[in-house]
mmCIF file of C-alpha atoms in Angstrom:
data_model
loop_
_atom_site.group_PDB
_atom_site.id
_atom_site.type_symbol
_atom_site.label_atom_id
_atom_site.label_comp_id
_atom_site.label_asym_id
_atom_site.label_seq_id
_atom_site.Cartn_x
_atom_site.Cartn_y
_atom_site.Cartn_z
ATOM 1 C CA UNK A 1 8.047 3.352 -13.575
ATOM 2 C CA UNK A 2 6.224 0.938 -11.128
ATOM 3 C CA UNK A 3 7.454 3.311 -8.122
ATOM 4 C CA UNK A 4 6.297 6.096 -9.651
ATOM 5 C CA UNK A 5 3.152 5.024 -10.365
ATOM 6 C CA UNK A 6 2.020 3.332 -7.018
ATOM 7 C CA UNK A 7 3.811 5.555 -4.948
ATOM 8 C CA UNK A 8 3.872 8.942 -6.652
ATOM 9 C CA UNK A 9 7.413 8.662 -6.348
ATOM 10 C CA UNK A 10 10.248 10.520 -8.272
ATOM 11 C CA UNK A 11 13.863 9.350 -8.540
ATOM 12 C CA UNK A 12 16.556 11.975 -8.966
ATOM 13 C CA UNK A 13 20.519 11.329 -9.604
ATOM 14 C CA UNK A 14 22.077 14.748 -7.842
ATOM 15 C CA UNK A 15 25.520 15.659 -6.540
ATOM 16 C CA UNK A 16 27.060 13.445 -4.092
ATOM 17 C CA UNK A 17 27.229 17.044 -1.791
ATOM 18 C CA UNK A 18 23.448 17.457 -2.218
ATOM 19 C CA UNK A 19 21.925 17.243 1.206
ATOM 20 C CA UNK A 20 18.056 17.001 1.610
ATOM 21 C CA UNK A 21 17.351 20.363 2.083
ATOM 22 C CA UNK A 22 19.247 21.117 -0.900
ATOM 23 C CA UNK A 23 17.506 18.494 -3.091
ATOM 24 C CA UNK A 24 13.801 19.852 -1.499
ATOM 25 C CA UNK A 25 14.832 23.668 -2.213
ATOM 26 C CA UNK A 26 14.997 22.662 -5.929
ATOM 27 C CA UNK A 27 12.714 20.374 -6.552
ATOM 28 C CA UNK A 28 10.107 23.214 -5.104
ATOM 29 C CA UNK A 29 11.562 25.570 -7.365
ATOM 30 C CA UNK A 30 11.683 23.661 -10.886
ATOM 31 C CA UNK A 31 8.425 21.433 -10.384
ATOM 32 C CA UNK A 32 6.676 24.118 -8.645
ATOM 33 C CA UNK A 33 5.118 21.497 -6.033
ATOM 34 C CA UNK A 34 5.642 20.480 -1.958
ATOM 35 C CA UNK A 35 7.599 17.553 -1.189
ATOM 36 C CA UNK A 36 6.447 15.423 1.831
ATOM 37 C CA UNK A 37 9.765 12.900 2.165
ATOM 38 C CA UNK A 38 13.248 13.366 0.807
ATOM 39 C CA UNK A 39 15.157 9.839 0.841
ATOM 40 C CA UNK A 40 18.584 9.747 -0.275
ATOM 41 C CA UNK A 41 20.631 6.992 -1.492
ATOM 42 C CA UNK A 42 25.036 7.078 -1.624
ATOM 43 C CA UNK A 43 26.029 4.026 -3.956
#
């Protein structure tokens, strides 16, 4: 929650063939709003 709230940051688990793109495509699409940054994470 911390990240979230100081750094208007979401956290999303999504398929490990997900590329950025991808991830920004439907993020737009189901939150109706413009991502700036799309990090991703493999653990």
């Amino acid at each position: 929650m911390k990240k979230i709230e100081d750094n208007n940051t979401l956290v999303f688990i999504v398929d490990i063939w997900a590329d950025k793109k991808k991830i920004e495509a439907v993020v737009k699409k189901m939150y109706d709003i413009q991502t700036k940054k799309v990090n991703t994470l493999i653990r």
